[in-house]
Amino acid sequence: MAEIGQNIQKAKSLLEQGELVAIPTETVYGLAGNALDAQAVSKIFETKNRPSFDPLIIHVGKIEQVSKYVKSLPEELKKLAEKYWPGPLTLLLPKKNIVPDLVTSGLDQVAIRIPNHPLTQGLLGQLDFPLAAPSANPFGYISPTKAKHVNDQLGDKLAYILDGGECQVGLESTIIGMEEGEIVIYRLGGMDVAEVESVVGPVKVLSHSSSNPKTPGMLKSHYAPRKPFVLGNLDTLVEEYEQKGEDYGVLSFEKSFPGLSADRQVVLSQKGDFKEAAQKLFGALRDLDEAKVSVILAELLPEESLGRAINDRLRRAAAQ
Ligand code: TXA
Ligand code: MG
């Protein structure tokens, strides 16, 4: 198992030696390595068992550093960056040669963001390279929102996990780029569409069912628990599985099921708060995946605010 702690110096020295370290961010934990070191980057792909056609986000500490790695920052995207960085926002921008092709899987654009977490900010402030970091989960599984989640699955492949507590946002960053002058959201995430539109006006949101995803990682089946995961009307589903006599677990938005023991159900937010629901989502999926149930039943949230990004993850979890 990996060592878990809050030692920035230790994380720094491992990263400088080309090793990987799990880092906390406000969205999810990342599996970080020196983004300018192709060997460290290839270790990331190996450790996650991630196909090399699925590019990585690079993380920097300050907006002034972005120009070292990208050729330009269009005015509209700059406005977003200035308002929401550090935060759950990733921009797709034309990359400079200094960024290894491995990071972008050969694409001309690099995904870049400034994470909002004091420990990782402290770490980035002491490094003279950016950190490439995908979510610190095996490819296709649920993203980690606690150090323990990382340790459970990647602990034996990692020297150190920088423990920054529970992720406050709980959903991955919103990925935004431009196509023919139009702003496009490639992945719904912790930054709400309304927040984006309040700065730049209406944007295009690429749909989840896109069969030829522009963002390679937008594969349909993703964020998936190992157990069968069924989406629908919970009252109907519960009745159906009750009749079948199956040990089911329930993931609901606001409502609890009094007939069901506490270890078999998670309510994301009793008061119907989208932020709270987002923060709890991935942990809840993991808990139910580990509970003594054979199937997980879940419902979609209202298609508004962060409910859109949460529903995107739920639909992907249900996709076979
Ligand atoms: O919140 C987050 O974004 C977290 C934390 C650790 O920063 N990171 C994260 O990384 O979610 P990952 O690798 O799990 O997801 C990154 C997504 C993938 O879907 C990938 O395909 C897409 O970003 N992506 C990365 N670079 C890209 C590029 N150059 N062009 C298009 N899509 C890109
Ligand atoms: Mg991921």
Short mmCIF file of C-alpha atoms and ligand atoms in Angstrom, two decimals:
data_model
loop_
_atom_site.label_atom_id
_atom_site.label_comp_id
_atom_site.label_asym_id
_atom_site.label_seq_id
_atom_site.Cartn_x
_atom_site.Cartn_y
_atom_site.Cartn_z
CA MET A 1 0.00 0.00 0.00
CA ALA A 2 1.12 3.56 -0.59
CA GLU A 3 2.24 5.92 2.13
CA ILE A 4 -0.45 8.53 2.81
CA GLY A 5 0.47 11.93 4.22
CA GLN A 6 0.63 15.67 3.78
CA ASN A 7 4.31 16.07 3.07
CA ILE A 8 4.72 18.41 0.11
CA GLN A 9 8.51 18.02 0.18
CA LYS A 10 8.22 14.28 -0.16
CA ALA A 11 5.78 14.61 -3.07
CA LYS A 12 8.08 17.13 -4.71
CA SER A 13 11.17 14.97 -4.46
CA LEU A 14 9.40 11.87 -5.83
CA LEU A 15 8.01 13.87 -8.75
CA GLU A 16 11.46 15.31 -9.46
CA GLN A 17 12.78 11.75 -9.67
CA GLY A 18 10.19 10.90 -12.32
CA GLU A 19 7.91 9.02 -9.92
CA LEU A 20 4.14 9.33 -9.67
CA VAL A 21 2.27 10.84 -6.73
CA ALA A 22 -1.49 11.00 -6.16
CA ILE A 23 -2.57 14.59 -5.53
CA PRO A 24 -5.75 16.11 -4.12
CA THR A 25 -7.73 18.65 -6.13
CA GLU A 26 -11.12 20.22 -5.52
CA THR A 27 -12.66 17.97 -8.21
CA VAL A 28 -11.15 14.48 -7.78
CA TYR A 29 -7.73 13.04 -6.88
CA GLY A 30 -5.21 13.02 -9.71
CA LEU A 31 -2.44 10.56 -10.57
CA ALA A 32 0.36 13.04 -11.16
CA GLY A 33 3.70 12.95 -12.92
CA ASN A 34 6.08 15.44 -14.54
CA ALA A 35 4.21 16.46 -17.71
CA LEU A 36 7.46 17.33 -19.49
CA ASP A 37 9.04 13.94 -18.84
CA ALA A 38 7.74 11.42 -21.40
CA GLN A 39 8.83 8.51 -19.19
CA ALA A 40 6.85 9.74 -16.23
CA VAL A 41 3.88 10.34 -18.52
CA SER A 42 4.05 6.83 -19.90
CA LYS A 43 4.12 5.50 -16.32
CA ILE A 44 0.78 7.28 -15.78
CA PHE A 45 -0.82 5.44 -18.71
CA GLU A 46 0.60 2.12 -17.48
CA THR A 47 -0.42 2.58 -13.85
CA LYS A 48 -4.01 3.46 -14.79
CA ASN A 49 -4.14 0.88 -17.53
CA ARG A 50 -5.30 3.72 -19.75
CA PRO A 51 -5.15 3.49 -23.54
CA SER A 52 -2.56 5.87 -24.97
CA PHE A 53 -5.13 7.45 -27.30
CA ASP A 54 -6.79 9.10 -24.30
CA PRO A 55 -4.89 12.35 -23.56
CA LEU A 56 -4.07 13.89 -20.16
CA ILE A 57 -4.79 17.24 -18.52
CA ILE A 58 -1.79 19.26 -17.38
CA HIS A 59 -1.96 21.24 -14.14
CA VAL A 60 -0.16 24.48 -13.41
CA GLY A 61 -0.16 26.76 -10.37
CA LYS A 62 -0.62 30.19 -11.94
CA ILE A 63 -2.26 31.73 -14.97
CA GLU A 64 1.05 33.38 -16.00
CA GLN A 65 2.53 29.91 -16.56
CA VAL A 66 -0.05 28.89 -19.14
CA SER A 67 1.71 30.70 -22.00
CA LYS A 68 4.79 28.48 -21.53
CA TYR A 69 2.76 25.53 -22.76
CA VAL A 70 0.18 26.96 -25.16
CA LYS A 71 0.53 29.09 -28.29
CA SER A 72 -2.50 31.28 -27.66
CA LEU A 73 -5.40 31.89 -25.32
CA PRO A 74 -8.46 33.25 -27.16
CA GLU A 75 -10.05 36.29 -25.51
CA GLU A 76 -13.31 34.50 -24.63
CA LEU A 77 -11.52 31.61 -22.93
CA LYS A 78 -9.19 34.03 -21.18
CA LYS A 79 -12.23 35.67 -19.57
CA LEU A 80 -13.31 32.29 -18.22
CA ALA A 81 -9.81 31.51 -16.99
CA GLU A 82 -9.50 34.84 -15.20
CA LYS A 83 -12.83 34.42 -13.49
CA TYR A 84 -12.78 30.71 -12.60
CA TRP A 85 -9.14 29.68 -12.14
CA PRO A 86 -8.14 28.17 -9.82
CA GLY A 87 -11.20 25.98 -10.16
CA PRO A 88 -12.98 23.09 -11.87
CA LEU A 89 -12.36 24.40 -15.38
CA THR A 90 -10.11 22.84 -18.04
CA LEU A 91 -9.32 24.64 -21.30
CA LEU A 92 -8.30 23.03 -24.58
CA LEU A 93 -5.63 25.22 -26.18
CA PRO A 94 -3.08 24.87 -29.02
CA LYS A 95 0.00 23.25 -27.50
CA LYS A 96 3.61 24.29 -27.76
CA ASN A 97 6.27 21.72 -28.62
CA ILE A 98 7.55 21.64 -25.06
CA VAL A 99 4.50 19.49 -24.16
CA PRO A 100 5.31 15.88 -25.14
CA ASP A 101 2.99 14.39 -27.79
CA LEU A 102 2.31 11.53 -25.41
CA VAL A 103 0.45 13.94 -23.10
CA THR A 104 -1.99 14.96 -25.83
CA SER A 105 -2.05 11.58 -27.62
CA GLY A 106 -0.70 13.34 -30.66
CA LEU A 107 -3.43 16.01 -30.75
CA ASP A 108 -2.56 19.66 -31.44
CA GLN A 109 -4.39 20.90 -28.38
CA VAL A 110 -3.45 20.43 -24.76
CA ALA A 111 -5.94 20.36 -21.89
CA ILE A 112 -4.78 22.64 -19.07
CA ARG A 113 -6.12 23.73 -15.70
CA ILE A 114 -5.27 25.35 -12.38
CA PRO A 115 -6.60 23.22 -9.53
CA ASN A 116 -7.98 24.83 -6.40
CA HIS A 117 -6.54 22.93 -3.48
CA PRO A 118 -4.07 24.37 -0.96
CA LEU A 119 -1.78 21.31 -0.81
CA THR A 120 -1.55 20.92 -4.57
CA GLN A 121 -1.19 24.68 -5.01
CA GLY A 122 1.69 24.53 -2.53
CA LEU A 123 3.25 21.65 -4.45
CA LEU A 124 2.88 23.27 -7.88
CA GLY A 125 4.42 26.46 -6.47
CA GLN A 126 7.62 24.52 -5.73
CA LEU A 127 7.92 22.61 -8.99
CA ASP A 128 9.47 23.90 -12.18
CA PHE A 129 7.32 21.68 -14.37
CA PRO A 130 3.54 21.18 -14.78
CA LEU A 131 1.84 18.00 -13.58
CA ALA A 132 0.05 15.69 -15.99
CA ALA A 133 -2.75 14.11 -13.98
CA PRO A 134 -5.73 12.03 -14.96
CA SER A 135 -8.17 10.99 -12.26
CA ALA A 136 -6.40 8.50 -9.96
CA ASN A 137 -8.57 5.45 -10.71
CA PRO A 138 -8.06 2.41 -12.91
CA PHE A 139 -9.32 3.25 -16.42
CA GLY A 140 -13.10 3.05 -16.65
CA TYR A 141 -13.75 2.90 -12.89
CA ILE A 142 -15.19 5.57 -10.59
CA SER A 143 -13.00 8.63 -9.90
CA PRO A 144 -11.55 8.92 -6.37
CA THR A 145 -12.65 11.69 -4.01
CA LYS A 146 -10.65 10.55 -0.93
CA ALA A 147 -7.07 9.38 -0.39
CA LYS A 148 -8.48 6.01 0.69
CA HIS A 149 -10.18 5.54 -2.68
CA VAL A 150 -6.82 5.97 -4.40
CA ASN A 151 -5.08 3.62 -2.00
CA ASP A 152 -7.77 0.95 -2.38
CA GLN A 153 -7.11 0.61 -6.07
CA LEU A 154 -3.73 2.00 -6.97
CA GLY A 155 -2.00 1.79 -3.59
CA ASP A 156 0.32 -1.05 -4.54
CA LYS A 157 1.52 0.82 -7.64
CA LEU A 158 2.18 4.16 -5.94
CA ALA A 159 4.84 5.42 -3.53
CA TYR A 160 2.92 8.34 -2.08
CA ILE A 161 -0.56 9.80 -1.80
CA LEU A 162 -0.77 13.44 -0.79
CA ASP A 163 -3.82 13.48 1.48
CA GLY A 164 -5.92 16.60 1.08
CA GLY A 165 -9.09 15.24 2.63
CA GLU A 166 -12.36 14.88 0.79
CA CYS A 167 -12.69 16.64 -2.56
CA GLN A 168 -15.03 19.57 -2.21
CA VAL A 169 -16.53 19.57 -5.71
CA GLY A 170 -16.53 15.82 -6.30
CA LEU A 171 -17.01 15.90 -10.09
CA GLU A 172 -14.22 16.24 -12.64
CA SER A 173 -13.52 19.61 -14.23
CA THR A 174 -15.67 21.03 -17.01
CA ILE A 175 -13.69 20.84 -20.28
CA ILE A 176 -14.08 23.78 -22.65
CA GLY A 177 -12.59 24.66 -26.02
CA MET A 178 -13.39 26.53 -29.21
CA GLU A 179 -14.46 25.34 -32.63
CA GLU A 180 -14.81 27.77 -35.51
CA GLY A 181 -15.24 30.70 -33.15
CA GLU A 182 -17.83 28.93 -31.04
CA ILE A 183 -17.32 27.91 -27.41
CA VAL A 184 -17.88 24.22 -26.84
CA ILE A 185 -18.24 22.22 -23.62
CA TYR A 186 -16.66 18.81 -24.25
CA ARG A 187 -17.26 17.42 -20.79
CA LEU A 188 -19.84 18.60 -18.28
CA GLY A 189 -18.26 18.88 -14.88
CA GLY A 190 -17.90 20.68 -11.59
CA MET A 191 -18.32 24.09 -13.19
CA ASP A 192 -21.95 24.63 -14.05
CA VAL A 193 -22.98 25.53 -17.63
CA ALA A 194 -24.79 28.60 -16.26
CA GLU A 195 -21.51 29.86 -14.76
CA VAL A 196 -19.82 29.49 -18.14
CA GLU A 197 -22.68 31.20 -19.97
CA SER A 198 -22.77 34.09 -17.49
CA VAL A 199 -19.33 35.07 -18.80
CA VAL A 200 -19.36 34.14 -22.49
CA GLY A 201 -23.04 33.81 -23.49
CA PRO A 202 -24.67 30.66 -24.90
CA VAL A 203 -22.35 27.72 -25.51
CA LYS A 204 -22.68 24.41 -27.29
CA VAL A 205 -22.69 21.31 -25.08
CA LEU A 206 -21.58 18.14 -26.79
CA SER A 207 -24.03 15.40 -26.03
CA HIS A 208 -23.21 12.30 -24.10
CA SER A 209 -24.35 9.89 -26.80
CA SER A 210 -22.02 11.34 -29.44
CA SER A 211 -20.73 8.33 -31.33
CA ASN A 212 -17.55 10.00 -32.48
CA PRO A 213 -16.43 11.87 -29.38
CA LYS A 214 -14.09 14.81 -29.92
CA THR A 215 -12.78 14.33 -26.43
CA PRO A 216 -11.41 10.82 -26.58
CA GLY A 217 -12.18 10.07 -22.94
CA MET A 218 -15.87 10.73 -23.43
CA LEU A 219 -16.36 7.03 -23.98
CA LYS A 220 -19.87 5.93 -23.30
CA SER A 221 -19.15 3.38 -20.62
CA HIS A 222 -17.12 5.09 -17.93
CA TYR A 223 -17.31 5.87 -14.23
CA ALA A 224 -18.74 2.40 -13.97
CA PRO A 225 -19.25 0.39 -10.80
CA ARG A 226 -18.47 -3.30 -11.18
CA LYS A 227 -21.98 -4.29 -10.20
CA PRO A 228 -24.93 -4.02 -12.58
CA PHE A 229 -26.19 -0.44 -12.41
CA VAL A 230 -29.79 0.27 -13.38
CA LEU A 231 -31.27 3.74 -13.94
CA GLY A 232 -34.98 4.45 -13.81
CA ASN A 233 -37.91 5.38 -11.61
CA LEU A 234 -36.85 4.22 -8.15
CA ASP A 235 -40.33 3.36 -6.86
CA THR A 236 -40.93 1.10 -9.85
CA LEU A 237 -37.45 -0.42 -9.74
CA VAL A 238 -37.59 -1.12 -6.00
CA GLU A 239 -40.92 -2.89 -6.41
CA GLU A 240 -39.61 -4.92 -9.33
CA TYR A 241 -36.41 -6.05 -7.55
CA GLU A 242 -38.32 -6.69 -4.33
CA GLN A 243 -40.52 -9.12 -6.25
CA LYS A 244 -37.51 -10.77 -7.81
CA GLY A 245 -36.11 -11.27 -4.31
CA GLU A 246 -32.75 -9.70 -5.22
CA ASP A 247 -30.41 -7.92 -2.81
CA TYR A 248 -30.46 -4.50 -4.38
CA GLY A 249 -28.89 -1.21 -3.27
CA VAL A 250 -30.42 2.22 -3.92
CA LEU A 251 -28.82 5.53 -4.90
CA SER A 252 -31.38 8.31 -4.69
CA PHE A 253 -31.27 12.07 -4.98
CA GLU A 254 -33.45 13.23 -2.05
CA LYS A 255 -35.69 10.43 -0.95
CA SER A 256 -34.90 7.61 1.46
CA PHE A 257 -36.50 4.17 1.46
CA PRO A 258 -37.53 3.35 5.05
CA GLY A 259 -37.81 -0.39 4.38
CA LEU A 260 -34.17 -0.61 3.37
CA SER A 261 -31.22 -0.87 5.79
CA ALA A 262 -28.77 2.04 5.87
CA ASP A 263 -25.90 0.09 4.30
CA ARG A 264 -28.01 -0.58 1.22
CA GLN A 265 -28.96 2.98 0.33
CA VAL A 266 -27.38 6.38 -0.15
CA VAL A 267 -29.33 9.62 -0.36
CA LEU A 268 -27.20 12.17 -2.22
CA SER A 269 -28.85 15.22 -0.67
CA GLN A 270 -31.90 15.16 1.55
CA LYS A 271 -32.45 18.83 0.91
CA GLY A 272 -32.13 18.44 -2.85
CA ASP A 273 -28.90 20.42 -3.12
CA PHE A 274 -26.98 19.76 -6.36
CA LYS A 275 -23.59 20.72 -4.94
CA GLU A 276 -23.97 18.36 -2.02
CA ALA A 277 -25.12 15.62 -4.39
CA ALA A 278 -22.10 16.16 -6.67
CA GLN A 279 -19.74 16.05 -3.72
CA LYS A 280 -21.15 12.73 -2.52
CA LEU A 281 -21.74 11.00 -5.86
CA PHE A 282 -18.53 9.03 -6.50
CA GLY A 283 -18.09 7.99 -2.85
CA ALA A 284 -21.70 6.76 -2.85
CA LEU A 285 -21.14 4.72 -6.01
CA ARG A 286 -18.07 3.12 -4.44
CA ASP A 287 -19.85 2.37 -1.16
CA LEU A 288 -22.72 0.68 -2.97
CA ASP A 289 -20.29 -1.19 -5.19
CA GLU A 290 -18.73 -2.61 -2.02
CA ALA A 291 -22.01 -3.20 -0.14
CA LYS A 292 -23.61 -6.63 0.09
CA VAL A 293 -25.93 -6.09 -2.87
CA SER A 294 -25.96 -7.65 -6.31
CA VAL A 295 -27.36 -4.71 -8.24
CA ILE A 296 -27.44 -0.90 -7.78
CA LEU A 297 -30.66 0.95 -8.59
CA ALA A 298 -30.47 4.69 -9.23
CA GLU A 299 -32.44 7.65 -10.55
CA LEU A 300 -31.55 10.67 -12.63
CA LEU A 301 -31.60 14.15 -11.07
CA PRO A 302 -33.46 17.10 -12.58
CA GLU A 303 -31.61 18.12 -15.79
CA GLU A 304 -30.53 21.49 -14.43
CA SER A 305 -27.48 23.09 -12.82
CA LEU A 306 -24.94 20.44 -11.68
CA GLY A 307 -27.71 17.87 -12.15
CA ARG A 308 -26.67 17.79 -15.82
CA ALA A 309 -23.10 16.76 -15.03
CA ILE A 310 -24.24 14.28 -12.40
CA ASN A 311 -26.69 12.72 -14.86
CA ASP A 312 -23.93 12.47 -17.45
CA ARG A 313 -21.91 10.36 -14.97
CA LEU A 314 -24.94 8.26 -14.00
CA ARG A 315 -25.77 7.51 -17.65
CA ARG A 316 -22.20 6.49 -18.32
CA ALA A 317 -22.17 4.28 -15.22
CA ALA A 318 -25.27 2.55 -16.58
CA ALA A 319 -23.94 2.14 -20.14
CA GLN A 320 -22.71 -1.36 -20.88
O1 TXA B 1 -11.03 17.37 -12.62
C1 TXA B 1 -10.29 16.86 -13.46
O2 TXA B 1 -10.28 17.22 -14.64
C2 TXA B 1 -9.36 15.73 -12.97
C3 TXA B 1 -8.36 16.34 -11.99
C4 TXA B 1 -7.33 15.34 -11.53
O3 TXA B 1 -7.75 17.45 -12.57
N1 TXA B 1 -8.72 15.11 -14.07
C5 TXA B 1 -9.39 14.31 -14.95
O4 TXA B 1 -8.57 13.73 -15.90
O5 TXA B 1 -10.59 14.11 -14.90
P1 TXA B 1 -9.03 12.50 -16.78
O6 TXA B 1 -7.79 12.11 -17.49
O7 TXA B 1 -9.66 11.47 -15.96
O8 TXA B 1 -10.03 13.11 -17.79
C6 TXA B 1 -9.54 14.06 -18.72
C7 TXA B 1 -10.41 14.13 -19.92
C8 TXA B 1 -10.42 12.87 -20.73
O9 TXA B 1 -11.76 12.64 -21.13
C9 TXA B 1 -9.54 13.21 -21.94
O10 TXA B 1 -9.92 12.50 -23.07
C10 TXA B 1 -9.78 14.69 -22.07
O11 TXA B 1 -9.88 15.15 -20.76
N2 TXA B 1 -8.65 15.37 -22.71
C11 TXA B 1 -7.42 15.54 -22.18
N3 TXA B 1 -6.61 16.15 -23.06
C12 TXA B 1 -7.32 16.38 -24.17
C13 TXA B 1 -7.03 16.95 -25.44
N4 TXA B 1 -5.82 17.42 -25.72
N5 TXA B 1 -8.02 17.00 -26.36
C14 TXA B 1 -9.24 16.50 -26.07
N6 TXA B 1 -9.58 15.94 -24.89
C15 TXA B 1 -8.64 15.87 -23.95
MG MG B 2 -10.95 10.04 -15.45
#
